[in-house]
Amino acid sequence: MAMEANFDGLIGPTHNYGGLSDGNIASASNAGLTARPKDAVIQGLGKMLTMHQSGLWQGVLPPQQRPFLPALRALGFSGSDRTMYEQGWKQVPGLMKNIISASSMWAANAATVSPSPDCSDGQLHLTPANLSTMLHRSLEHEQTSRALRAAFPFAKVHPALISQSVFSDEGAANHVRLCADRGQQGVELFVYGRGGFEPTTDGFPARQTREASEAIARQHCLNPERTVFARQSRQAINAGAFHNDVVCVGALNTLFYHELAFENKETVHADIRKAAAGLFDPVLVEVPVKDVPIDDAIQAYLFNSMLIKFPDDSRLTLIAPTETRDNERTREYCNKLTSGNGPIGTVQYVDVRQSMRNGGGPACLRLRVTMTDQEWSQVNPAMKMDEQLFSRLERWARKHYRETLSPEDLPDPSLMEESFAALDALTEILNLGSDFYPFQRLS
Ligand code: SUG
C-alpha cells in the first residue's frame, strides 16, 4: 500500500509581511501590514489536524532559524548576537528583512520529491530547492536538507542544485506527479518558466529553469519516457503566477489547470498522454478564461488548493483557501465543478489567511511525499501529526509566539531571543536533537 503524506511547514515566530517577493502580488500588496504570528501558526496547525483526522498521513517540518545570523557573519558582522542584530538593522535594514523572513513555512518549495516507484533504484528521492531567485528564500536549503534528513532517514536526500540563475529551482511547486495508483509507476511533470541559458526577459521573474528540472529528473533516476517537461506561459507569470502551483494542481490521474497555465497546452496534453500510455488515461480539467479570468484565479488562489482523495470517497476533494469562496467567479466555478460528474466531487474551504497575505495558499504550505507503508513506518515518529502532537505544538505556540508583529517591531533584539527560545523548545518536541539549529551549534 502507498499513500500521499503531506508535510506542512510549521509557521515560524517571525512571520511578517516583508514585501520581499517580486512577482508575487500578495507579497507586494500586503507589504508592511501587521502580521499575527500566533494566529498564523494556529491556522496552519488546524489544517494539519484536519488532514490527520480525515485519515491521511500528515507530518510537520520545523521552521528555520530566523534571524539567520550565519548570513550576517558571512557578510562581515561580528560580536555578540545582539550586537550583530542591532548593527544589521542600523547598517543594512534591507538585508535584515530578508534574514528574518519565516518563508520556510511554504514547504511546497522545500524540495522536489520523486516517490520510489518512479525511480529506477527503488528509492525515495528528494532534492532541496536552492530557491536562488529571492534572497530571503535562498537562505533556506541547507537547513531544509537537515530537516528532510531528520524526517526521512531512509531516503536519498540530494544536495540542492548549484545556486545560480541557470539552475534556479523552486521545488515541488513546479512539479506534479500523476498516476493510476500511488504505489505504481507514475508520470512526473516538471514545469519551468525559462531556459537557463536564454537571455532574461522583461516582466516578473521566472523562478524555475528547464535545466534545473532536467538535472533533478536525472539525479532522481526517473524514466525519461515517463517524464514530461512543460513550459509555463509568460502570460501566467506576468499575471502573478510566480510558481506553477498558482495555476495548476494535480493528483492521481487528474490535472486541474487554468487555460493560460502553459505556453503550448496542446504539446503538454500530447506529452502527458504519451508518457502515461499503458499506465492510465490522464483526465485533464481545464478552467477556461471565460469562466475564471486569470486575475481572479490568482487573486482567489483557486489552483493553490490541495487535491485530495479521502479514503472513503470515490471522487477528489479540492481544499481551497477561503479567498476562493469569497471571489464570485471562483465560487461559481467551484459550484459548477462539483455539480457535474467530473473527477472533483467536493470543494472544502480552509482559513490560512495569514499565509495567504504573503501568497502562500493551502498547497504552498505542504510538501507531498508519496510513500509505501513500509517507508511511512520509517519516518521520524516525532514529526508525524496526531492529536497529541497538535496539543503540544499549540501549547508551545501559545507560550512563545507574539500576537502581532509590525515592521517597527522587527529591529527589537528581544524578538530574536524569543524566536531562538521557541525553536530550542521545538527541537525537543520534534526530537531533532540539540544541535539542529545553527544557534544551538555555536553555544
Ligand atoms: O516564495 N512568499 C513566498 C510564497 C511561496 C508560495 N509557495 C508556492 N506557491 N508554492 C514566495 O514568494 C513573501 C514573503 C514576504 O514578502 O514577507 C514570500 O516569500
PDB file of N, CA, C and O and ligand atoms in Angstrom, residues 16-21 24 27 103 106 108-109 136-137 173 207 242-243 245-246 304 358-360 364, ligand 1:
ATOM      1  N   ASN A  16       5.945  37.644   9.132  1.00  0.00           N
ATOM      2  CA  ASN A  16       5.644  39.076   8.924  1.00  0.00           C
ATOM      3  C   ASN A  16       5.456  39.346   7.441  1.00  0.00           C
ATOM      4  O   ASN A  16       5.660  38.444   6.609  1.00  0.00           O
ATOM      5  N   TYR A  17       5.054  40.554   7.118  1.00  0.00           N
ATOM      6  CA  TYR A  17       4.798  40.913   5.723  1.00  0.00           C
ATOM      7  C   TYR A  17       5.896  41.847   5.221  1.00  0.00           C
ATOM      8  O   TYR A  17       5.815  43.058   5.355  1.00  0.00           O
ATOM      9  N   GLY A  18       6.921  41.233   4.632  1.00  0.00           N
ATOM     10  CA  GLY A  18       8.114  41.981   4.251  1.00  0.00           C
ATOM     11  C   GLY A  18       8.087  42.551   2.843  1.00  0.00           C
ATOM     12  O   GLY A  18       8.947  43.361   2.488  1.00  0.00           O
ATOM     13  N   GLY A  19       7.138  42.104   2.021  1.00  0.00           N
ATOM     14  CA  GLY A  19       7.110  42.577   0.628  1.00  0.00           C
ATOM     15  C   GLY A  19       8.364  42.165  -0.130  1.00  0.00           C
ATOM     16  O   GLY A  19       8.908  42.926  -0.927  1.00  0.00           O
ATOM     17  N   LEU A  20       8.810  40.941   0.105  1.00  0.00           N
ATOM     18  CA  LEU A  20      10.127  40.533  -0.391  1.00  0.00           C
ATOM     19  C   LEU A  20      10.115  39.876  -1.759  1.00  0.00           C
ATOM     20  O   LEU A  20      11.159  39.709  -2.372  1.00  0.00           O
ATOM     21  N   SER A  21       8.938  39.452  -2.257  1.00  0.00           N
ATOM     22  CA  SER A  21       8.924  38.610  -3.448  1.00  0.00           C
ATOM     23  C   SER A  21       8.377  39.330  -4.671  1.00  0.00           C
ATOM     24  O   SER A  21       7.165  39.407  -4.864  1.00  0.00           O
ATOM     25  N   ASN A  24       5.191  38.250  -6.872  1.00  0.00           N
ATOM     26  CA  ASN A  24       4.169  37.635  -6.020  1.00  0.00           C
ATOM     27  C   ASN A  24       3.278  38.793  -5.554  1.00  0.00           C
ATOM     28  O   ASN A  24       3.679  39.599  -4.702  1.00  0.00           O
ATOM     29  N   SER A  27       2.362  39.282  -1.815  1.00  0.00           N
ATOM     30  CA  SER A  27       3.504  39.739  -1.011  1.00  0.00           C
ATOM     31  C   SER A  27       3.724  41.237  -1.204  1.00  0.00           C
ATOM     32  O   SER A  27       3.919  41.989  -0.232  1.00  0.00           O
ATOM     33  N   SER A 103       9.815  32.460   5.672  1.00  0.00           N
ATOM     34  CA  SER A 103       9.352  31.873   4.405  1.00  0.00           C
ATOM     35  C   SER A 103       9.481  30.354   4.287  1.00  0.00           C
ATOM     36  O   SER A 103       8.883  29.767   3.387  1.00  0.00           O
ATOM     37  N   TRP A 106       6.508  27.713   3.554  1.00  0.00           N
ATOM     38  CA  TRP A 106       5.920  27.254   2.295  1.00  0.00           C
ATOM     39  C   TRP A 106       6.665  26.016   1.817  1.00  0.00           C
ATOM     40  O   TRP A 106       7.543  26.056   0.958  1.00  0.00           O
ATOM     41  N   ALA A 108       5.968  23.596   0.018  1.00  0.00           N
ATOM     42  CA  ALA A 108       5.920  23.148  -1.387  1.00  0.00           C
ATOM     43  C   ALA A 108       7.182  23.570  -2.121  1.00  0.00           C
ATOM     44  O   ALA A 108       7.487  23.044  -3.190  1.00  0.00           O
ATOM     45  N   ASN A 109       7.912  24.522  -1.537  1.00  0.00           N
ATOM     46  CA  ASN A 109       9.174  24.950  -2.138  1.00  0.00           C
ATOM     47  C   ASN A 109      10.387  24.324  -1.448  1.00  0.00           C
ATOM     48  O   ASN A 109      11.526  24.683  -1.761  1.00  0.00           O
ATOM     49  N   HIS A 136      15.756  36.091   0.371  1.00  0.00           N
ATOM     50  CA  HIS A 136      15.288  35.522   1.647  1.00  0.00           C
ATOM     51  C   HIS A 136      15.082  34.023   1.543  1.00  0.00           C
ATOM     52  O   HIS A 136      15.281  33.295   2.495  1.00  0.00           O
ATOM     53  N   ARG A 137      14.712  33.545   0.355  1.00  0.00           N
ATOM     54  CA  ARG A 137      14.441  32.119   0.218  1.00  0.00           C
ATOM     55  C   ARG A 137      15.727  31.321  -0.079  1.00  0.00           C
ATOM     56  O   ARG A 137      15.805  30.124   0.214  1.00  0.00           O
ATOM     57  N   ALA A 173       6.631  23.032  -6.034  1.00  0.00           N
ATOM     58  CA  ALA A 173       5.627  23.979  -6.540  1.00  0.00           C
ATOM     59  C   ALA A 173       5.577  23.968  -8.066  1.00  0.00           C
ATOM     60  O   ALA A 173       4.605  24.429  -8.656  1.00  0.00           O
ATOM     61  N   ARG A 207      11.007  31.716 -11.995  1.00  0.00           N
ATOM     62  CA  ARG A 207      11.895  31.203 -10.935  1.00  0.00           C
ATOM     63  C   ARG A 207      12.409  29.785 -11.160  1.00  0.00           C
ATOM     64  O   ARG A 207      13.214  29.295 -10.368  1.00  0.00           O
ATOM     65  N   PHE A 242       3.861  33.126  -9.935  1.00  0.00           N
ATOM     66  CA  PHE A 242       5.307  33.018  -9.719  1.00  0.00           C
ATOM     67  C   PHE A 242       5.761  31.573  -9.539  1.00  0.00           C
ATOM     68  O   PHE A 242       6.946  31.271  -9.621  1.00  0.00           O
ATOM     69  N   HIS A 243       4.814  30.677  -9.275  1.00  0.00           N
ATOM     70  CA  HIS A 243       5.067  29.233  -9.294  1.00  0.00           C
ATOM     71  C   HIS A 243       3.930  28.600 -10.089  1.00  0.00           C
ATOM     72  O   HIS A 243       2.804  29.123 -10.084  1.00  0.00           O
ATOM     73  N   ASP A 245       2.192  26.150  -9.276  1.00  0.00           N
ATOM     74  CA  ASP A 245       1.074  25.704  -8.425  1.00  0.00           C
ATOM     75  C   ASP A 245       0.085  26.830  -8.115  1.00  0.00           C
ATOM     76  O   ASP A 245      -0.875  26.632  -7.376  1.00  0.00           O
ATOM     77  N   VAL A 246       0.314  28.013  -8.690  1.00  0.00           N
ATOM     78  CA  VAL A 246      -0.669  29.085  -8.571  1.00  0.00           C
ATOM     79  C   VAL A 246      -1.731  28.943  -9.685  1.00  0.00           C
ATOM     80  O   VAL A 246      -2.810  29.521  -9.610  1.00  0.00           O
ATOM     81  N   ASN A 304      -4.228  26.962  -5.994  1.00  0.00           N
ATOM     82  CA  ASN A 304      -3.272  26.672  -4.924  1.00  0.00           C
ATOM     83  C   ASN A 304      -3.988  25.891  -3.827  1.00  0.00           C
ATOM     84  O   ASN A 304      -3.914  26.170  -2.638  1.00  0.00           O
ATOM     85  N   ASN A 358       0.815  36.540   2.105  1.00  0.00           N
ATOM     86  CA  ASN A 358       2.166  36.531   1.544  1.00  0.00           C
ATOM     87  C   ASN A 358       2.213  35.661   0.291  1.00  0.00           C
ATOM     88  O   ASN A 358       3.282  35.282  -0.175  1.00  0.00           O
ATOM     89  N   GLY A 359       1.032  35.291  -0.219  1.00  0.00           N
ATOM     90  CA  GLY A 359       0.993  34.488  -1.442  1.00  0.00           C
ATOM     91  C   GLY A 359       1.158  33.006  -1.199  1.00  0.00           C
ATOM     92  O   GLY A 359       1.561  32.270  -2.100  1.00  0.00           O
ATOM     93  N   GLY A 360       0.846  32.548   0.010  1.00  0.00           N
ATOM     94  CA  GLY A 360       1.001  31.125   0.330  1.00  0.00           C
ATOM     95  C   GLY A 360      -0.321  30.468   0.674  1.00  0.00           C
ATOM     96  O   GLY A 360      -0.831  30.610   1.782  1.00  0.00           O
ATOM     97  N   CYS A 364       0.733  25.666  -0.915  1.00  0.00           N
ATOM     98  CA  CYS A 364       2.112  26.136  -0.662  1.00  0.00           C
ATOM     99  C   CYS A 364       2.627  25.628   0.671  1.00  0.00           C
ATOM    100  O   CYS A 364       3.826  25.432   0.854  1.00  0.00           O
TER     101      CYS A 364
HETATM  102  O1  SUG B   1       8.238  32.499  -2.425  1.00  0.00           O
HETATM  103  N1  SUG B   1       6.192  34.438  -0.340  1.00  0.00           N
HETATM  104  C1  SUG B   1       6.504  33.140  -0.928  1.00  0.00           C
HETATM  105  C2  SUG B   1       5.231  32.385  -1.215  1.00  0.00           C
HETATM  106  C3  SUG B   1       5.512  30.976  -1.623  1.00  0.00           C
HETATM  107  C4  SUG B   1       4.305  30.285  -2.126  1.00  0.00           C
HETATM  108  N2  SUG B   1       4.613  28.961  -2.484  1.00  0.00           N
HETATM  109  C5  SUG B   1       4.065  28.290  -3.524  1.00  0.00           C
HETATM  110  N3  SUG B   1       3.417  28.907  -4.466  1.00  0.00           N
HETATM  111  N4  SUG B   1       4.275  27.035  -3.578  1.00  0.00           N
HETATM  112  C6  SUG B   1       7.343  33.316  -2.180  1.00  0.00           C
HETATM  113  O2  SUG B   1       7.098  34.275  -2.939  1.00  0.00           O
HETATM  114  C7  SUG B   1       6.731  36.537   0.714  1.00  0.00           C
HETATM  115  C8  SUG B   1       7.482  36.932   1.955  1.00  0.00           C
HETATM  116  C9  SUG B   1       7.299  38.374   2.321  1.00  0.00           C
HETATM  117  O3  SUG B   1       7.054  39.200   1.438  1.00  0.00           O
HETATM  118  O4  SUG B   1       7.449  38.682   3.526  1.00  0.00           O
HETATM  119  C10 SUG B   1       7.139  35.176   0.202  1.00  0.00           C
HETATM  120  O5  SUG B   1       8.287  34.801   0.305  1.00  0.00           O
END
